Coordinates of C-alpha atoms and ligand atoms in Angstrom, one line a residue:
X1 CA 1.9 1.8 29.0
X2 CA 3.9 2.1 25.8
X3 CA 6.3 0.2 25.0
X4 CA 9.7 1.3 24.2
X5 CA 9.4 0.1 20.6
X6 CA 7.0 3.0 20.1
X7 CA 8.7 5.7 21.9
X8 CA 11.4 4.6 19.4
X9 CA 9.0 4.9 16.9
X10 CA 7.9 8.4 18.0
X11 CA 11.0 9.8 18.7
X12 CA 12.0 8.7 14.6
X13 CA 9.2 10.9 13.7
X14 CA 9.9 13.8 15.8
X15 CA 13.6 13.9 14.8
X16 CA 12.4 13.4 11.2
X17 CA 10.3 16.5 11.1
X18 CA 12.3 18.7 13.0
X19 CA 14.9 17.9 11.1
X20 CA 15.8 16.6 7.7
X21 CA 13.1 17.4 5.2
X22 CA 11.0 14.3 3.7
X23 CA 11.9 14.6 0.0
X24 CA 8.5 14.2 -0.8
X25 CA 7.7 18.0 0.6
X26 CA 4.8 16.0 3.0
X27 CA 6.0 17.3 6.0
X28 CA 4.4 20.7 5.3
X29 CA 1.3 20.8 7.6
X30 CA -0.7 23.3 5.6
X31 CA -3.1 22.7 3.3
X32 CA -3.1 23.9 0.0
X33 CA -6.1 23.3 -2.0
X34 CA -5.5 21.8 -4.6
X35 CA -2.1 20.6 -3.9
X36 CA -2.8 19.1 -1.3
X37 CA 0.3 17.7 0.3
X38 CA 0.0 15.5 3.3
X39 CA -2.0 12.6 4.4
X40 CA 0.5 11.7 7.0
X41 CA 1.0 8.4 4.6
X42 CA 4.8 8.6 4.6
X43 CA 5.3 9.8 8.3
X44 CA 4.9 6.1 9.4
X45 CA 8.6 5.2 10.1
X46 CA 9.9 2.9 12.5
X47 CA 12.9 4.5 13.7
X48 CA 16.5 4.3 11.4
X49 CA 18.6 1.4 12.8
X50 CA 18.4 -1.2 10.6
X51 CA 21.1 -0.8 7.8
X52 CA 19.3 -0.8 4.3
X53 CA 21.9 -3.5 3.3
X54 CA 20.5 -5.6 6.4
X55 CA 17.2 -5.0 5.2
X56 CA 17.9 -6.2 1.7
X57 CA 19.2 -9.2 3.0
X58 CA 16.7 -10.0 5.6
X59 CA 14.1 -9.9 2.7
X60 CA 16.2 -12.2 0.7
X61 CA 16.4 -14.7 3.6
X62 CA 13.1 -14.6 4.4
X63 CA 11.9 -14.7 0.3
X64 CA 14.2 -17.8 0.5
X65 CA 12.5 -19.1 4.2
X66 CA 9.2 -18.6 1.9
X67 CA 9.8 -19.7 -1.7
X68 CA 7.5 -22.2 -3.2
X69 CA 11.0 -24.3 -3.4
X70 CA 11.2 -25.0 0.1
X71 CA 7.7 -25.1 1.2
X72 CA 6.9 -28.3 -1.5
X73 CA 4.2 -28.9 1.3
X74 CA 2.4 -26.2 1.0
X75 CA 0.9 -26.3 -2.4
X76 CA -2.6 -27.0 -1.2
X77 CA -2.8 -24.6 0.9
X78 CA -1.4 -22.6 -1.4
X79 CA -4.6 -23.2 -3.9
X80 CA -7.3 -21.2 -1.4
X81 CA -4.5 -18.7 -1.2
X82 CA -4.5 -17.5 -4.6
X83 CA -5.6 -14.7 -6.8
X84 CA -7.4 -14.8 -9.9
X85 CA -4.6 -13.1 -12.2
X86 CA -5.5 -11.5 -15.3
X87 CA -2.7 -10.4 -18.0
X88 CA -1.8 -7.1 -18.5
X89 CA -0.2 -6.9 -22.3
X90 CA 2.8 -4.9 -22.3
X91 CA 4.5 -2.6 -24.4
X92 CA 5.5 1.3 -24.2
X93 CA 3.1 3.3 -22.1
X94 CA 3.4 7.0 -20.7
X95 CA 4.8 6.7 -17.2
X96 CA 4.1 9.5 -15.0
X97 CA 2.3 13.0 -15.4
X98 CA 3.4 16.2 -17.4
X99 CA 0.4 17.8 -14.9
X100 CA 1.5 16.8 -11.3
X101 CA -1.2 16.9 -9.0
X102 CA 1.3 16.7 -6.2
X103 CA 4.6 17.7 -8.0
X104 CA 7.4 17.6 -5.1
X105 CA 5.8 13.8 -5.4
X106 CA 8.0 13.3 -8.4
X107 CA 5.1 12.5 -10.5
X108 CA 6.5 13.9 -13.4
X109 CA 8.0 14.3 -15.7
X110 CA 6.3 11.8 -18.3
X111 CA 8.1 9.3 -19.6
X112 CA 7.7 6.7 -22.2
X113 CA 9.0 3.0 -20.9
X114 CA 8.9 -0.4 -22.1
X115 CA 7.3 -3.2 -19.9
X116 CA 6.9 -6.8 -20.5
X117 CA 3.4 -8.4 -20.7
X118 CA 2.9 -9.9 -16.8
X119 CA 0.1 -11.2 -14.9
X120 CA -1.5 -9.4 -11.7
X121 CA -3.5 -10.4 -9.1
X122 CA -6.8 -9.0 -9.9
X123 CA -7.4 -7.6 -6.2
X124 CA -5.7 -6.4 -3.3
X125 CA -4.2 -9.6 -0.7
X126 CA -7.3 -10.5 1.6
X127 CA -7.1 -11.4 5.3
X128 CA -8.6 -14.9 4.2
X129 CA -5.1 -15.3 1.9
X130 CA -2.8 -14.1 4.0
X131 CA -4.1 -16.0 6.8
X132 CA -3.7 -19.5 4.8
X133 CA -0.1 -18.2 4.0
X134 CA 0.6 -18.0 7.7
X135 CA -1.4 -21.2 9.0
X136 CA 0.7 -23.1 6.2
X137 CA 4.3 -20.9 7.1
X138 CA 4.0 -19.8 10.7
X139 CA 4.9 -16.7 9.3
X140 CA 5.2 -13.6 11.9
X141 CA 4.9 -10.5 10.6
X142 CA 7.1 -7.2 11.1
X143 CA 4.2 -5.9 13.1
X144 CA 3.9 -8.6 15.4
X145 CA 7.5 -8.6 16.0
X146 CA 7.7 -4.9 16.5
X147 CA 4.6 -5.1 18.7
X148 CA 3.0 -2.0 17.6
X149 CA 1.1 -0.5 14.2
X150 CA 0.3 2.7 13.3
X151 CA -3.9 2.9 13.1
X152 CA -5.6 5.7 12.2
X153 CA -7.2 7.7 15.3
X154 CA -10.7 7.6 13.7
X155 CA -11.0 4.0 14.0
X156 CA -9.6 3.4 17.4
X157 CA -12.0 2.9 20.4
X158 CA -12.0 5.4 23.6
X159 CA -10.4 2.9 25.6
X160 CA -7.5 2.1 23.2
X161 CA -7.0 5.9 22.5
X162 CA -6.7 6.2 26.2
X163 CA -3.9 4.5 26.6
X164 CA -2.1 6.5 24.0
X165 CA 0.1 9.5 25.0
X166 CA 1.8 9.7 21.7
X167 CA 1.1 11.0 18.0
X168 CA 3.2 11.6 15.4
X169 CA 3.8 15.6 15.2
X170 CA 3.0 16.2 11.4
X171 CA 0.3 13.9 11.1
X172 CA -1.6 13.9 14.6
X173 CA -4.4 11.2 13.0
X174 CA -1.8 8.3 13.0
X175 CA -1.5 6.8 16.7
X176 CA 0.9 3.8 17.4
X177 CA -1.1 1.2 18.9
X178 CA 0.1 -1.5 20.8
X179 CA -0.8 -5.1 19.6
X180 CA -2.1 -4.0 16.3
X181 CA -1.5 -6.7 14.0
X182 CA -3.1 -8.2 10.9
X183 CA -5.2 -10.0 13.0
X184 CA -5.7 -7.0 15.1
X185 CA -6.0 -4.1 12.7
X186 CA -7.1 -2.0 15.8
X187 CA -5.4 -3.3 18.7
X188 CA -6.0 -6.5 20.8
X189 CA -9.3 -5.7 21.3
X190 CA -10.1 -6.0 17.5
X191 CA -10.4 -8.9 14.8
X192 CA -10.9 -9.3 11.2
X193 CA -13.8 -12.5 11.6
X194 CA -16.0 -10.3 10.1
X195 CA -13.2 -8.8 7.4
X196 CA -11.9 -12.2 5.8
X197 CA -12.6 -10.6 2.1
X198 CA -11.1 -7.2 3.1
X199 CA -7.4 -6.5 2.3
X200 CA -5.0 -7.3 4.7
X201 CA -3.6 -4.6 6.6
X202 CA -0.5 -4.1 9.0
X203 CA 1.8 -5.6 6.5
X204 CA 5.4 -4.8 5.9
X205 CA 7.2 -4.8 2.6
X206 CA 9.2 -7.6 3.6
X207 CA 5.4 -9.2 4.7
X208 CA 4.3 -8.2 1.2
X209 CA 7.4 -10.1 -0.2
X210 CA 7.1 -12.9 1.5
X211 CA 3.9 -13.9 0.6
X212 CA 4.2 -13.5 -3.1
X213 CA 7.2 -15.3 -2.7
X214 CA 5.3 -18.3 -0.7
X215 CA 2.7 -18.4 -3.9
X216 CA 5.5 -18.2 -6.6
X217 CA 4.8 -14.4 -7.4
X218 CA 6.5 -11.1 -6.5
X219 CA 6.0 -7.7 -6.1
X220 CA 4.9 -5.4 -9.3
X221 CA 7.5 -2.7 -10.4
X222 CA 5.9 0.9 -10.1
X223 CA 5.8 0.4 -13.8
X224 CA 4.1 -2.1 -14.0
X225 CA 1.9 -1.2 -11.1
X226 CA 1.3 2.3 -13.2
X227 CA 0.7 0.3 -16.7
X228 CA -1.8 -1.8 -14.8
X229 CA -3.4 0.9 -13.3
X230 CA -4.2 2.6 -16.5
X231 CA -5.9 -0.4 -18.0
X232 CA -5.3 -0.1 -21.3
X233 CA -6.2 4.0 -21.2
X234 CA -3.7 6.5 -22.2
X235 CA -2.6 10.1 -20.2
X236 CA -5.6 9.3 -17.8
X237 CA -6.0 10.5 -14.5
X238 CA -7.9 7.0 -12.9
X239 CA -8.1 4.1 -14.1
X240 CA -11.5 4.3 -15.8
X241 CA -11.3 7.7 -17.0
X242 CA -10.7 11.3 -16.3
X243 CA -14.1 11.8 -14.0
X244 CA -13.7 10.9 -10.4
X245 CA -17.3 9.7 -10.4
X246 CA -18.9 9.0 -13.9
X247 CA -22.1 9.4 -13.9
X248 CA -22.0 10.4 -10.0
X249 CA -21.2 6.8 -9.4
X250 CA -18.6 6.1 -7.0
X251 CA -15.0 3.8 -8.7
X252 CA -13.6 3.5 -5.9
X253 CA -13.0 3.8 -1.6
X254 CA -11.7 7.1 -0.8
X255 CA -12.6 9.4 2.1
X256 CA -15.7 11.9 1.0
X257 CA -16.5 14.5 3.8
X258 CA -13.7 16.6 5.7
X259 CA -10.7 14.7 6.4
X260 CA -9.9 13.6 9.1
X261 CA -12.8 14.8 11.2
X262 CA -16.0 13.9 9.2
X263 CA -16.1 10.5 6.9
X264 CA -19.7 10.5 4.8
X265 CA -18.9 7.3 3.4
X266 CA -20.6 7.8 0.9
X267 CA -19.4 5.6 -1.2
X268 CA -20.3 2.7 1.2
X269 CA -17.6 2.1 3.2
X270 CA -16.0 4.2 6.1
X271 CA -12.6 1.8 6.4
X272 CA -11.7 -0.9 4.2
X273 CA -14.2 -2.5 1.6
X274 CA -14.5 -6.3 0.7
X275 CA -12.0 -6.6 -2.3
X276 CA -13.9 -6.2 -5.7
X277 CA -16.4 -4.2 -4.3
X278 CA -15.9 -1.2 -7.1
X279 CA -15.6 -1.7 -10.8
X280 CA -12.8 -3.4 -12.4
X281 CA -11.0 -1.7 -14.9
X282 CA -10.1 -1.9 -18.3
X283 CA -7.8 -5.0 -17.4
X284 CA -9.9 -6.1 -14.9
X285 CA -8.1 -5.2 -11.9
X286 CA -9.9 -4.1 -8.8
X287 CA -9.3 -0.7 -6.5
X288 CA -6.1 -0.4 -7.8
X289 CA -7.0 3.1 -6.5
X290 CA -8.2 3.2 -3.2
X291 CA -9.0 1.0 -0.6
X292 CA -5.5 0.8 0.4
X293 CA -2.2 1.6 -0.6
X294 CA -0.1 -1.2 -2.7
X295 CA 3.3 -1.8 -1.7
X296 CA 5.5 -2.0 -5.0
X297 CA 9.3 -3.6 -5.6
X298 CA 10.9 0.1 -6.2
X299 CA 13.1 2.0 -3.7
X300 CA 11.6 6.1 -3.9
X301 CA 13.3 8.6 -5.9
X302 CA 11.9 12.1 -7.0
X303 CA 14.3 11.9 -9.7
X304 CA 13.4 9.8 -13.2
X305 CA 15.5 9.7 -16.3
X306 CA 13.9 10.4 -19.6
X307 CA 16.0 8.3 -21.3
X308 CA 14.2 5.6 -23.1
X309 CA 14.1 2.8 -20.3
X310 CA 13.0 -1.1 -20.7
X311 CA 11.4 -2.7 -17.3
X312 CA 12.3 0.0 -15.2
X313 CA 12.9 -1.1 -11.8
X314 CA 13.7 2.3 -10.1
X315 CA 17.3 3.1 -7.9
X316 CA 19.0 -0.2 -6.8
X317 CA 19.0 1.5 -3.4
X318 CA 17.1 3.9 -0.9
X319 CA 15.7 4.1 2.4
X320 CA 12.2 4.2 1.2
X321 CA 10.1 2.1 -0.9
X322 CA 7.0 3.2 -3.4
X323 CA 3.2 2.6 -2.7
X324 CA 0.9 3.4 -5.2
X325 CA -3.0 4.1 -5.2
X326 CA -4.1 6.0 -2.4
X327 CA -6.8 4.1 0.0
X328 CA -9.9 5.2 1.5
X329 CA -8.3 7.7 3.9
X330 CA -7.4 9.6 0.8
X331 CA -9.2 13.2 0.4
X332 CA -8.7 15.8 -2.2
X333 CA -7.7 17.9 0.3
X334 CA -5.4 16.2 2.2
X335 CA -4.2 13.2 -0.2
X336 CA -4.8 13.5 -3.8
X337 CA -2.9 10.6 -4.5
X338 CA -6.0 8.2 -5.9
X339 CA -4.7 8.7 -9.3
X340 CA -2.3 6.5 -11.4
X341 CA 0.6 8.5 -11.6
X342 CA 0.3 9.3 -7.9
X343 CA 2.8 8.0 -5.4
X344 CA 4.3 7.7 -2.2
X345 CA 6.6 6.1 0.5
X346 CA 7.1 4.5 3.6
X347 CA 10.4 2.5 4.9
X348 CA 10.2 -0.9 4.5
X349 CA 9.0 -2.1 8.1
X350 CA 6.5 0.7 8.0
X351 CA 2.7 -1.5 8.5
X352 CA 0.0 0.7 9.2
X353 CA -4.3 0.1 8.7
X354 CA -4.0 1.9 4.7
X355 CA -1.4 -0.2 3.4
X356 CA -1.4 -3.6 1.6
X357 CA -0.3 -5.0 -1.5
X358 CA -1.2 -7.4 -4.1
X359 CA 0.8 -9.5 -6.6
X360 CA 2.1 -9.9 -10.0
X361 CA 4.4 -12.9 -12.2
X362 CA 5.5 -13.5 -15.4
X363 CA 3.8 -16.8 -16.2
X364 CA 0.3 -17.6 -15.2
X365 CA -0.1 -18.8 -11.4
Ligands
NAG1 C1 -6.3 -21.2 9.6 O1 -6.3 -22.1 10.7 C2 -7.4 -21.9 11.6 C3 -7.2 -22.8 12.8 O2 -6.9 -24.1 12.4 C4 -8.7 -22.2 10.9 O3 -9.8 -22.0 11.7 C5 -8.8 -21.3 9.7 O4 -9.9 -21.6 8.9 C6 -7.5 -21.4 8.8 N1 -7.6 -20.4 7.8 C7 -7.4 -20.6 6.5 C8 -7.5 -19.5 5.5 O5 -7.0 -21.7 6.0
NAG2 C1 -14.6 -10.1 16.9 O1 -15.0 -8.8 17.1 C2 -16.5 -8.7 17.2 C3 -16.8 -7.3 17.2 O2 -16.4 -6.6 16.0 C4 -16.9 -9.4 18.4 O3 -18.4 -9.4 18.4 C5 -16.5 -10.9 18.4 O4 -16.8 -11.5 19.6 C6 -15.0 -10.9 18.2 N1 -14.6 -12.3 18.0 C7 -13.5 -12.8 18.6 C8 -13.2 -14.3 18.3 O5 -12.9 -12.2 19.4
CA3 CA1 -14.9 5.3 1.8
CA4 CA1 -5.7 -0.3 -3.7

């Protein structure tokens, strides 16, 4: 049976796309090639309820509950929970895309922005980090709480599909399932024992914060998360280079085949890859595109300013919240969004099996 928390869920969706049009145009079920609109990626909302004021604030308390301040502790734990960071100079870089690949996106316009130098994690959070961070916290994540995820349908089992009456209208592939966690990135009957280096999935952006907020870090800007992306290349499409695959070598873990009936995999992997399992770039950061989605610190706007802008940090409020990157659901056709100037959204207590996030600082951690 499902519980009422995904009814909820559903009925958020339904009303949503019956309704209200997503500002991000993905609610159009067509596809057209070449502009492709719609993975489904920002049709994963809990129901509206919370206030975004409440939000704010729960994510405050629980950044506080987490801080490296009050959890003196932890730090050992902490050590094993930590990223190799690597520096990502800053200065002015073109932000965004002149040439939209998915233009109702708000990719565009281009815009040159200031951002100070930081430091990022050089790859996605793993399962083996995030579990540390809860062994040494106790931390419970939004999914748990919830008691539901969004998986996608192609990873499910028979019997867990079963038991599932429910899809969401525009983007039939995501299914709510019960008991998918973290732990359980495909219900109950799943676990990640054989995942520990894979990113960890089912994480909410108040999850996200929490945890680089337990190991001293934070969330990267989209800026920033856009600078690093480009490693050090200008106007470029990925972040090696303007050639999805370079000398028909595979950069990264994105869907090949026909989406979302056949996955090739021919790049290696039909889910998630170990982190680091593609070439680094420039900087040496790992599947910044691909894999999965990357939670960033900015609230979703179509709209940008071309005014000259230093460390922008996007609207000081919203109902949505940027991911960047794509992940290895993403298919030309469906969800060209693999590139650096590519976005989308999801509410904050979205979690689903595409989404994670990795870190960034000022100093060196
Ligand atoms: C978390 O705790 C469990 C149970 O004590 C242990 O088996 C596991 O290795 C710990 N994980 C990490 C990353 O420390
Ligand atoms: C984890 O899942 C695998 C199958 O993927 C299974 O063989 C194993 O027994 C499970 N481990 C636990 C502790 O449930
Ligand atoms: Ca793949
Ligand atoms: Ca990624």
């Amino acid at each position: 049976m499902l519980c009422c928390t995904v009814l909820f869920v559903v009925c958020g969706f339904v009303s949503k796309v019956g309704g209200a049009q997503s500002s991000s145009g993905a609610d159009t079920q067509e596809l057209i090639p070449g502009e492709a609109s719609s993975c489904g990626c920002d049709q994963l909302k809990r129901a509206a309820g919370a206030a975004e004021v409440k939000e704010e604030e729960d994510g405050a308390k629980r950044a506080g509950k987490y801080s490296k301040h009050t959890n003196e502790r932890t730090t050992e734990a902490q050590q094993g929970t930590q990223s190799q960071m690597v520096h990502i100079p800053g200065g002015e870089f073109l932000f965004g895309t002149d040439d939209p690949g998915i233009p109702a996106d708000g990719e565009g316009p281009q815009r040159l922005v200031h951002v100070d130098s930081f430091y990022m994690d050089v790859q996605e959070v793993t399962n083996q980090q995030f579990e540390g961070f809860v062994n040494a916290t106790g931390y419970r994540t939004e999914a748990e709480t919830f008691g539901d995820s969004f998986v996608f349908e192609g990873s499910l089992s028979e019997a867990v599909k079963n038991e599932i009456t429910q899809a969401v209208a525009a983007a039939p592939w995501w299914l709510p399932v019960k008991g998918a966690s973290w732990r359980h990135p495909e219900g109950p009957d799943s676990n990640i024992t054989e995942r520990m280096d894979h990113p960890v999935l089912h994480v909410s952006w108040a999850d996200a914060v929490a945890f680089c907020t337990w190991v001293n870090k934070r969330l990267p800007t989209e800026a920033e998360w856009e600078l690093a992306c480009r490693g050090g290349l200008k106007d470029r499409l990925y972040p090696w280079g303007n050639k999805l695959k370079p000398k028909e070598q595979h950069y990264a873990n994105l869907w090949q085949g026909d989406f979302p009936t056949h996955n090739s995999a021919e790049d290696g992997f039909i889910q998630t890859s170990p982190v680091r399992s593609f070439p680094a770039n420039g900087f040496g950061l790992y599947d910044m595109v691909g894999n999965v989605w990357e939670w960033t610190s900015d609230w979703w706007t179509v709209y940008h300013t071309t005014e000259q802008q230093h460390n922008p940090k996007g609207p000081l409020s919203g109902t949505d919240k940027v991911k960047k990157g794509g992940s290895y659901m993403c298919h030309k056709s469906y969800c060209y969004r693999y590139r650096c100037a590519a976005r989308s959204q999801n509410t904050p207590d979205s979690s689903a099996s595409n989404l994670g996030f990795r870190c960034v600082s000022q100093e060196q951690r």
